[in-house]
């Protein structure tokens, strides 16, 4: 009896201990929680995709401490450029993290020019360096050797106000040598310049949803009250990057936006795919005291993937080309792998790099087995090699059996391979309703085609049997009716004969 009394308590204690024990996020320790969101928008533990490897400061590199570094870019040849904004210089490193050169200025027709708070960098395929020399109000273009090629200064245009002041903060360039600039105080969109540096207009505009409650309140307010209220103006873009197809990826600083990341085509239209469970906006759930994600940089990766840097929470969110959240890493803190004021994100040699303005250093993250497998599987799917993606997705599921994207990836591969019945199972596990519907329709059609001959034969037999039965009944009724008439006639004749006899 005593054992029976204690048994429920023991079971309850075991369950509590099981739930209290934290799920291992990764085989490698991380100073932050690694998680993802499921179909119900619940944050669930997940293996870490990237873990911190080491940090590098200006002092470690032998160039003195960084002061408010603002940007970082990796060139096609592997050189790494860092905008040491507070010190007014550009630090260039090779792929082994050795200082290649320090660019503090340039020669402008015999006159020595210095940078003043350079905040944005970009390097094109030829190795030309574009610098947003913010406080000097210009874009400086240098050759790989450091020679001045051209400058974009105060633009002239009828669509610009007379008192406009050009203050560039971020810059990128497409394959047609069009220069895109994010400037302070510009709400109309991203400024666009041709290859000669002439201003040709704006690209993209952040739409603002009007608050009608505030609008009505403004109608009833005094002039002094109206002056203190926020205007209904679009928010500024915070950063930009360009992919190999010439599409611009841009982030804005509006924390309440449902579209803080955009993919702009040449016409300025947002064509970012958002086919995932939830909006492409970073954290779905967050503490009210911290607030939603606020993206300050974006990096286009290979195979349609992109990573967005959330300065508000110090996290990196990576998505595939369809808008599925692949993984999250990072956080705010003082440990290696956490940030104080993250400013820029880059990709180099398989590693991801994050520039921390607050700590004045670069954090180098290396991929884990889980992260490498996810990136590889996404790459196979993006390039149409779904058959090769399946074993990699299965490897991912061994590391994280709750990874819905892997189930969906396998389901898509099976769908391409016309294994519709198998695809149904994986789409169901991945909670992909659209994929399940497509697989079900195809499987139903497949079953119908496979058994159509048998089905038609059965129908024909049933119809023939029914017709034969109807004919038999008709013949039988006719025969019985004939017999009945014959019997009646015989009876009549018999009665008549008896009457004549008598």
Coordinates of C-alpha atoms in Angstrom, one line a residue:
X1 CA 0.0 0.0 0.0
X2 CA 2.9 2.4 0.8
X3 CA 4.5 1.8 -2.5
X4 CA 1.2 2.6 -4.3
X5 CA 0.9 5.8 -2.3
X6 CA 4.4 6.9 -3.3
X7 CA 4.2 5.8 -6.9
X8 CA 2.3 8.9 -8.2
X9 CA 4.7 11.2 -6.4
X10 CA 7.7 9.5 -7.9
X11 CA 6.2 9.7 -11.4
X12 CA 5.3 13.4 -11.0
X13 CA 8.8 14.2 -9.8
X14 CA 10.3 12.3 -12.7
X15 CA 8.2 14.3 -15.2
X16 CA 9.1 17.6 -13.5
X17 CA 12.8 16.8 -13.7
X18 CA 12.4 15.8 -17.3
X19 CA 10.7 19.1 -18.2
X20 CA 13.1 21.1 -16.1
X21 CA 16.2 19.7 -17.8
X22 CA 17.2 22.0 -20.6
X23 CA 17.4 20.5 -24.0
X24 CA 20.9 20.5 -25.5
X25 CA 21.1 23.2 -28.2
X26 CA 24.2 21.9 -29.7
X27 CA 27.1 19.5 -29.2
X28 CA 29.2 22.6 -29.0
X29 CA 28.6 25.1 -26.1
X30 CA 27.2 28.5 -27.0
X31 CA 26.6 31.6 -24.8
X32 CA 23.1 32.0 -26.3
X33 CA 20.0 30.0 -26.7
X34 CA 19.5 28.4 -30.1
X35 CA 16.0 27.9 -31.2
X36 CA 13.5 28.1 -34.1
X37 CA 9.8 28.6 -34.5
X38 CA 7.3 25.8 -35.3
X39 CA 4.0 25.9 -37.2
X40 CA 2.2 27.3 -34.1
X41 CA 4.8 30.1 -33.8
X42 CA 6.2 28.6 -30.7
X43 CA 10.0 28.9 -30.0
X44 CA 11.4 25.4 -29.7
X45 CA 15.1 24.5 -28.9
X46 CA 17.3 23.6 -31.9
X47 CA 20.9 22.8 -32.5
X48 CA 23.2 25.8 -33.0
X49 CA 23.9 26.4 -36.7
X50 CA 26.9 28.6 -35.9
X51 CA 29.1 28.9 -32.8
X52 CA 31.7 31.6 -31.9
X53 CA 35.2 30.7 -32.9
X54 CA 37.2 33.8 -31.8
X55 CA 37.2 37.6 -31.8
X56 CA 39.6 40.1 -33.3
X57 CA 40.0 43.7 -32.2
X58 CA 42.1 46.5 -33.7
X59 CA 44.6 46.0 -31.0
X60 CA 44.8 42.2 -31.8
X61 CA 45.5 43.3 -35.5
X62 CA 48.2 45.7 -34.4
X63 CA 46.4 48.9 -35.7
X64 CA 45.2 50.2 -32.4
X65 CA 41.6 50.0 -31.0
X66 CA 38.7 50.4 -33.3
X67 CA 36.5 53.5 -32.6
X68 CA 32.8 53.1 -33.4
X69 CA 33.4 50.8 -36.5
X70 CA 30.4 51.2 -38.8
X71 CA 30.7 48.6 -41.7
X72 CA 32.5 45.7 -43.1
X73 CA 32.7 44.1 -46.5
X74 CA 34.4 41.0 -48.0
X75 CA 35.7 41.3 -51.6
X76 CA 35.6 38.5 -54.2
X77 CA 39.4 38.0 -53.8
X78 CA 39.0 37.4 -50.0
X79 CA 40.2 40.8 -48.8
X80 CA 38.2 42.1 -45.8
X81 CA 37.6 45.8 -45.4
X82 CA 36.5 47.4 -42.1
X83 CA 35.2 51.0 -41.8
X84 CA 36.9 52.2 -38.6
X85 CA 34.5 55.2 -38.6
X86 CA 35.6 56.9 -35.4
X87 CA 39.3 56.9 -36.5
X88 CA 38.4 58.0 -40.1
X89 CA 40.2 55.1 -41.8
X90 CA 39.6 51.8 -43.7
X91 CA 41.4 48.7 -42.5
X92 CA 42.1 46.1 -45.1
X93 CA 42.9 42.5 -44.0
X94 CA 43.8 39.4 -46.1
X95 CA 42.0 36.1 -45.7
X96 CA 44.5 35.0 -43.0
X97 CA 43.4 38.1 -40.9
X98 CA 46.7 39.9 -41.4
X99 CA 46.7 43.6 -42.1
X100 CA 47.1 44.2 -45.8
X101 CA 46.9 48.1 -45.7
X102 CA 45.4 51.0 -43.8
X103 CA 43.6 53.6 -46.0
X104 CA 43.3 56.9 -44.2
X105 CA 42.8 59.1 -47.3
X106 CA 43.6 59.5 -50.9
X107 CA 45.1 61.9 -53.4
X108 CA 42.7 64.2 -55.2
X109 CA 44.6 66.0 -58.0
X110 CA 47.6 66.7 -55.8
X111 CA 45.5 67.5 -52.7
X112 CA 45.6 65.0 -49.7
X113 CA 42.0 64.1 -48.7
X114 CA 41.0 62.5 -45.4
X115 CA 37.9 60.5 -44.5
X116 CA 35.5 61.8 -42.0
X117 CA 33.3 59.2 -40.3
X118 CA 33.2 56.7 -43.2
X119 CA 30.1 54.6 -42.5
X120 CA 29.5 52.3 -45.5
X121 CA 31.6 50.1 -47.8
X122 CA 31.2 48.1 -50.9
X123 CA 33.7 46.3 -53.2
X124 CA 32.7 45.4 -56.8
X125 CA 34.0 42.5 -58.9
X126 CA 36.9 44.6 -60.2
X127 CA 38.0 45.3 -56.7
X128 CA 37.1 49.0 -56.7
X129 CA 36.2 50.2 -53.2
X130 CA 33.1 52.4 -52.7
X131 CA 33.2 54.4 -49.5
X132 CA 30.3 56.3 -48.0
X133 CA 32.3 59.2 -46.5
X134 CA 29.5 60.3 -44.4
X135 CA 30.5 63.6 -42.7
X136 CA 32.2 64.8 -45.9
X137 CA 28.9 64.3 -47.7
X138 CA 30.3 62.1 -50.6
X139 CA 30.8 58.7 -52.1
X140 CA 34.5 58.0 -52.8
X141 CA 35.5 55.4 -55.3
X142 CA 39.0 54.0 -55.1
X143 CA 40.9 51.6 -57.3
X144 CA 42.4 48.4 -55.8
X145 CA 45.6 50.3 -55.5
X146 CA 44.0 53.2 -53.7
X147 CA 43.8 55.7 -56.5
X148 CA 40.8 58.0 -56.8
X149 CA 38.5 57.0 -59.6
X150 CA 35.6 59.4 -59.0
X151 CA 33.5 60.9 -56.3
X152 CA 29.7 61.4 -56.0
X153 CA 29.0 64.6 -54.1
X154 CA 26.0 66.9 -53.6
X155 CA 23.6 65.7 -56.3
X156 CA 21.6 68.1 -58.4
X157 CA 18.0 67.4 -59.4
X158 CA 14.6 69.0 -59.7
X159 CA 13.1 66.4 -57.4
X160 CA 15.5 67.3 -54.6
X161 CA 14.7 70.2 -52.3
X162 CA 16.7 73.3 -52.5
X163 CA 18.1 72.9 -49.0
X164 CA 19.0 69.2 -49.5
X165 CA 22.2 68.0 -47.9
X166 CA 23.8 64.8 -49.1
X167 CA 24.8 62.6 -46.1
X168 CA 25.4 59.1 -47.3
X169 CA 25.6 56.3 -44.8
X170 CA 25.4 53.0 -46.8
X171 CA 26.3 52.2 -50.4
X172 CA 26.1 49.2 -52.8
X173 CA 26.6 48.7 -56.6
X174 CA 25.0 46.4 -59.1
X175 CA 26.5 44.7 -62.2
X176 CA 25.4 47.6 -64.4
X177 CA 27.5 49.9 -62.2
X178 CA 24.4 51.7 -60.8
X179 CA 25.2 53.1 -57.4
X180 CA 22.6 52.8 -54.6
X181 CA 22.9 55.0 -51.6
X182 CA 21.1 55.2 -48.3
X183 CA 21.3 58.8 -47.0
X184 CA 20.2 60.4 -43.8
X185 CA 16.9 62.3 -43.8
X186 CA 15.8 60.6 -47.1
X187 CA 12.3 59.0 -46.8
X188 CA 11.5 58.8 -50.5
X189 CA 13.6 55.6 -50.9
X190 CA 17.1 54.5 -51.8
X191 CA 19.0 57.1 -53.9
X192 CA 20.1 55.8 -57.3
X193 CA 23.1 57.1 -59.4
X194 CA 24.3 56.0 -62.8
X195 CA 27.8 54.9 -63.5
X196 CA 28.9 58.5 -64.1
X197 CA 27.6 59.5 -60.6
X198 CA 24.5 61.4 -61.8
X199 CA 21.4 61.1 -59.7
X200 CA 18.6 59.4 -61.5
X201 CA 15.9 58.9 -58.9
X202 CA 14.7 56.8 -56.0
X203 CA 14.2 53.0 -55.7
X204 CA 11.6 51.6 -53.3
X205 CA 9.6 53.4 -50.7
X206 CA 8.7 52.2 -47.2
X207 CA 4.9 52.2 -47.0
X208 CA 3.5 53.5 -43.7
X209 CA 0.1 52.3 -42.4
X210 CA -1.9 55.2 -41.2
X211 CA -3.2 55.2 -37.6
X212 CA -6.7 56.5 -38.0
X213 CA -7.1 56.9 -34.3
X214 CA -4.2 59.3 -34.2
X215 CA -5.6 60.9 -37.4
X216 CA -8.9 61.7 -35.7
X217 CA -7.1 62.9 -32.6
X218 CA -5.0 65.3 -34.8
X219 CA -8.3 66.8 -36.2
X220 CA -9.3 67.7 -32.6
X221 CA -5.9 68.9 -31.5
X222 CA -4.5 72.4 -31.2
X223 CA -1.5 73.5 -33.3
X224 CA 0.9 73.0 -30.3
X225 CA -0.4 69.4 -29.8
X226 CA -0.1 68.7 -33.6
X227 CA 3.5 69.9 -33.6
X228 CA 4.4 67.2 -31.0
X229 CA 2.8 64.4 -32.8
X230 CA 4.7 62.1 -35.2
X231 CA 4.2 62.8 -38.9
X232 CA 2.9 60.2 -41.3
X233 CA 6.1 59.8 -43.3
X234 CA 7.9 56.7 -44.5
X235 CA 10.7 55.3 -42.4
X236 CA 14.3 55.3 -43.6
X237 CA 16.1 52.3 -44.9
X238 CA 18.9 51.1 -42.7
X239 CA 21.1 49.0 -45.0
X240 CA 21.3 47.4 -48.4
X241 CA 23.0 44.6 -50.3
X242 CA 22.7 43.3 -53.9
X243 CA 22.5 39.7 -55.2
X244 CA 24.0 38.3 -58.4
X245 CA 20.8 39.0 -60.3
X246 CA 20.8 42.7 -59.5
X247 CA 18.0 42.6 -57.0
X248 CA 18.4 44.9 -53.9
X249 CA 17.9 43.5 -50.4
X250 CA 17.1 46.3 -48.1
X251 CA 16.2 46.6 -44.4
X252 CA 14.3 49.4 -42.7
X253 CA 14.4 50.8 -39.2
X254 CA 10.7 50.7 -38.5
X255 CA 10.3 48.1 -35.6
X256 CA 6.6 47.8 -36.2
X257 CA 6.8 46.9 -39.9
X258 CA 5.7 43.5 -41.0
X259 CA 8.1 43.8 -44.0
X260 CA 11.4 45.0 -42.5
X261 CA 13.2 43.2 -45.2
X262 CA 12.5 43.8 -48.9
X263 CA 13.8 42.4 -52.2
X264 CA 13.5 45.2 -54.8
X265 CA 13.5 44.6 -58.5
X266 CA 14.8 47.2 -61.0
X267 CA 11.3 48.9 -60.9
X268 CA 11.5 49.2 -57.1
X269 CA 8.8 46.6 -56.4
X270 CA 9.2 44.3 -53.4
X271 CA 9.4 40.7 -54.7
X272 CA 10.7 39.0 -51.6
X273 CA 9.1 35.5 -51.2
X274 CA 7.3 35.0 -47.9
X275 CA 6.0 31.5 -48.1
X276 CA 7.0 30.4 -44.6
X277 CA 4.8 29.9 -41.6
X278 CA 5.2 33.5 -40.4
X279 CA 6.4 36.9 -41.5
X280 CA 10.0 37.5 -42.4
X281 CA 10.6 39.9 -39.6
X282 CA 13.0 38.2 -37.1
X283 CA 11.6 37.2 -33.7
X284 CA 7.9 36.3 -33.7
X285 CA 7.7 36.3 -29.9
X286 CA 9.7 38.7 -27.8
X287 CA 9.6 40.5 -24.4
X288 CA 7.7 43.8 -24.5
X289 CA 10.6 45.4 -22.5
X290 CA 13.0 44.5 -25.4
X291 CA 10.8 45.0 -28.4
X292 CA 10.7 43.5 -31.9
X293 CA 13.7 42.9 -34.1
X294 CA 15.3 46.0 -35.6
X295 CA 17.5 45.1 -38.6
X296 CA 20.6 47.2 -39.2
X297 CA 22.3 45.0 -41.9
X298 CA 21.6 42.3 -44.4
X299 CA 24.0 40.0 -46.2
X300 CA 23.0 38.0 -49.3
X301 CA 24.5 34.5 -49.2
X302 CA 24.8 31.8 -51.8
X303 CA 21.8 29.8 -53.1
X304 CA 19.2 32.4 -52.4
X305 CA 19.8 32.6 -48.6
X306 CA 20.3 35.8 -46.7
X307 CA 21.1 36.7 -43.1
X308 CA 19.7 39.8 -41.3
X309 CA 21.4 41.3 -38.3
X310 CA 19.0 42.3 -35.5
X311 CA 20.7 45.2 -33.5
X312 CA 17.9 45.3 -31.0
X313 CA 18.4 41.8 -29.7
X314 CA 21.9 41.1 -31.1
X315 CA 20.8 38.1 -33.2
X316 CA 21.3 36.9 -36.7
X317 CA 18.3 35.5 -38.6
X318 CA 19.0 33.4 -41.8
X319 CA 16.3 32.7 -44.3
X320 CA 16.1 30.7 -47.6
X321 CA 14.8 32.1 -50.8
X322 CA 11.2 31.1 -50.0
X323 CA 11.1 33.0 -46.7
X324 CA 11.6 30.0 -44.3
X325 CA 13.6 30.8 -41.2
X326 CA 16.5 28.4 -41.2
X327 CA 18.3 29.2 -38.0
X328 CA 19.0 31.9 -35.4
X329 CA 22.2 32.6 -33.5
X330 CA 23.7 35.3 -31.3
X331 CA 22.4 37.5 -28.5
X332 CA 23.2 40.5 -26.3
X333 CA 25.9 40.1 -23.6
X334 CA 29.6 40.3 -22.7
X335 CA 30.6 36.7 -23.6
X336 CA 32.3 35.7 -26.8
X337 CA 29.6 35.2 -29.4
X338 CA 27.3 37.9 -27.9
X339 CA 27.2 41.5 -28.9
X340 CA 26.8 45.0 -27.5
X341 CA 26.0 47.0 -30.6
X342 CA 26.2 44.8 -33.7
X343 CA 26.7 46.9 -36.8
X344 CA 27.5 44.7 -39.8
X345 CA 27.4 41.1 -40.9
X346 CA 29.6 39.4 -43.6
X347 CA 30.4 35.9 -45.0
X348 CA 33.9 34.6 -45.6
X349 CA 35.3 31.2 -46.3
X350 CA 32.2 29.4 -44.8
X351 CA 32.3 31.5 -41.7
X352 CA 30.0 34.4 -40.7
X353 CA 31.5 37.6 -39.4
X354 CA 29.8 40.1 -37.2
X355 CA 31.2 43.6 -36.5
X356 CA 30.4 44.8 -33.0
X357 CA 30.5 48.6 -32.8
X358 CA 30.0 48.6 -29.0
X359 CA 32.9 46.2 -28.2
X360 CA 35.0 47.4 -31.1
X361 CA 35.8 43.9 -32.5
X362 CA 34.9 41.3 -35.0
X363 CA 33.3 38.0 -34.0
X364 CA 34.0 35.0 -36.2
X365 CA 31.4 32.3 -36.2
X366 CA 32.1 28.8 -37.7
X367 CA 29.3 26.5 -38.9
X368 CA 28.4 23.4 -36.9
X369 CA 27.5 20.0 -38.4
X370 CA 23.9 21.0 -38.2
X371 CA 24.5 24.4 -39.9
X372 CA 26.6 22.9 -42.6
X373 CA 24.0 20.3 -43.4
X374 CA 21.2 22.8 -43.6
X375 CA 23.2 25.1 -45.9
X376 CA 24.1 22.2 -48.1
X377 CA 20.5 20.9 -48.4
X378 CA 19.1 24.3 -49.1
X379 CA 21.7 24.7 -51.8
X380 CA 20.8 21.4 -53.5
X381 CA 17.1 22.4 -53.5
X382 CA 17.8 25.9 -54.8
X383 CA 19.8 24.4 -57.7
X384 CA 17.1 21.8 -58.6
X385 CA 19.1 18.8 -57.2
X386 CA 16.4 17.6 -54.8
X387 CA 17.5 14.0 -55.1
X388 CA 20.8 14.9 -53.6
X389 CA 19.1 17.0 -50.9
X390 CA 17.1 14.1 -49.4
X391 CA 20.0 12.3 -47.7
X392 CA 21.3 15.6 -46.3
X393 CA 17.8 16.5 -45.0
X394 CA 17.7 13.1 -43.3
X395 CA 21.0 13.9 -41.7
X396 CA 19.5 17.2 -40.5
X397 CA 16.6 15.2 -39.0
X398 CA 19.0 13.0 -37.1
X399 CA 20.4 16.2 -35.4
X400 CA 17.0 17.8 -34.9
X401 CA 13.9 15.7 -35.4
X402 CA 11.6 18.7 -35.0
X403 CA 13.1 20.6 -37.9
X404 CA 9.9 21.1 -40.1
X405 CA 11.9 22.5 -43.1
X406 CA 13.7 19.2 -43.5
X407 CA 10.4 17.3 -43.7
X408 CA 9.1 19.8 -46.2
X409 CA 12.3 19.6 -48.2
X410 CA 12.1 15.8 -48.4
X411 CA 8.4 16.1 -49.3
X412 CA 9.2 18.4 -52.2
X413 CA 11.9 16.1 -53.5
X414 CA 9.5 13.1 -53.4
X415 CA 6.9 15.3 -55.1
X416 CA 9.4 16.1 -57.9
X417 CA 10.2 12.3 -58.1
X418 CA 6.4 11.6 -58.4
X419 CA 6.4 9.6 -55.2
X420 CA 3.2 11.3 -54.2
X421 CA 2.1 8.9 -51.5
X422 CA 5.4 9.1 -49.7
X423 CA 5.4 12.9 -50.1
X424 CA 2.0 13.1 -48.2
X425 CA 3.6 11.7 -45.1
X426 CA 6.5 14.2 -45.0
X427 CA 4.3 17.2 -45.8
X428 CA 2.1 16.2 -42.9
X429 CA 5.0 15.9 -40.6
X430 CA 6.2 19.3 -41.8
X431 CA 2.7 20.9 -41.4
X432 CA 2.9 22.1 -45.0
X433 CA -0.8 22.3 -46.0
X434 CA -0.1 23.6 -49.5
X435 CA 2.4 20.9 -50.3
X436 CA 0.1 18.3 -48.8
X437 CA -2.8 19.5 -51.0
X438 CA -0.7 19.3 -54.2
X439 CA 0.6 15.8 -53.3
X440 CA -2.9 14.6 -52.5
X441 CA -4.4 15.8 -55.8
X442 CA -1.5 14.1 -57.7
X443 CA -1.8 10.9 -55.7
X444 CA -5.6 10.8 -56.3
X445 CA -5.1 11.3 -60.0
X446 CA -2.4 8.7 -60.0
X447 CA -4.7 6.2 -58.3
X448 CA -7.5 6.9 -60.7
X449 CA -5.2 6.4 -63.7
X450 CA -3.8 3.2 -62.3
X451 CA -7.1 1.7 -61.6
X452 CA -9.2 3.3 -64.4
X453 CA -9.3 0.2 -66.5
X454 CA -10.4 -2.0 -63.6
X455 CA -12.9 0.6 -62.5
X456 CA -14.3 0.9 -66.0
X457 CA -14.6 -2.9 -66.4
X458 CA -16.4 -3.2 -63.1
X459 CA -18.8 -0.5 -64.1
X460 CA -19.5 -2.1 -67.5
X461 CA -20.1 -5.5 -65.8
X462 CA -22.5 -3.9 -63.3
X463 CA -24.3 -2.0 -66.1
X464 CA -24.5 -5.2 -68.2
X465 CA -25.7 -7.2 -65.3
X466 CA -28.3 -4.6 -64.5
X467 CA -29.5 -4.5 -68.1
X468 CA -29.6 -8.3 -68.2
X469 CA -31.6 -8.3 -65.0
X470 CA -34.0 -5.8 -66.4
X471 CA -34.4 -7.8 -69.7
X472 CA -34.9 -11.0 -67.7
X473 CA -37.6 -9.4 -65.5
X474 CA -39.3 -8.0 -68.7
X475 CA -39.2 -11.4 -70.4
X476 CA -40.5 -13.1 -67.3
X477 CA -43.3 -10.7 -66.8
X478 CA -44.2 -11.0 -70.5
X479 CA -44.1 -14.8 -70.2
X480 CA -46.2 -14.9 -67.0
X481 CA -48.6 -12.4 -68.6
X482 CA -48.9 -14.7 -71.7
X483 CA -49.5 -17.8 -69.5
X484 CA -52.1 -15.8 -67.5
X485 CA -54.0 -14.8 -70.6
X486 CA -53.8 -18.4 -71.9
X487 CA -55.1 -19.8 -68.7
X488 CA -58.0 -17.3 -68.7
X489 CA -58.8 -18.2 -72.3
X490 CA -58.8 -21.9 -71.4
X491 CA -61.1 -21.3 -68.5
X492 CA -63.5 -19.3 -70.6
X493 CA -63.6 -22.0 -73.3
X494 CA -64.1 -24.7 -70.7
X495 CA -67.0 -22.9 -69.2
X496 CA -68.5 -22.3 -72.6
X497 CA -68.1 -26.0 -73.5
X498 CA -69.8 -27.0 -70.3
X499 CA -72.7 -24.6 -71.0
X500 CA -73.2 -26.0 -74.5
X501 CA -73.2 -29.6 -73.2
X502 CA -75.8 -28.9 -70.7

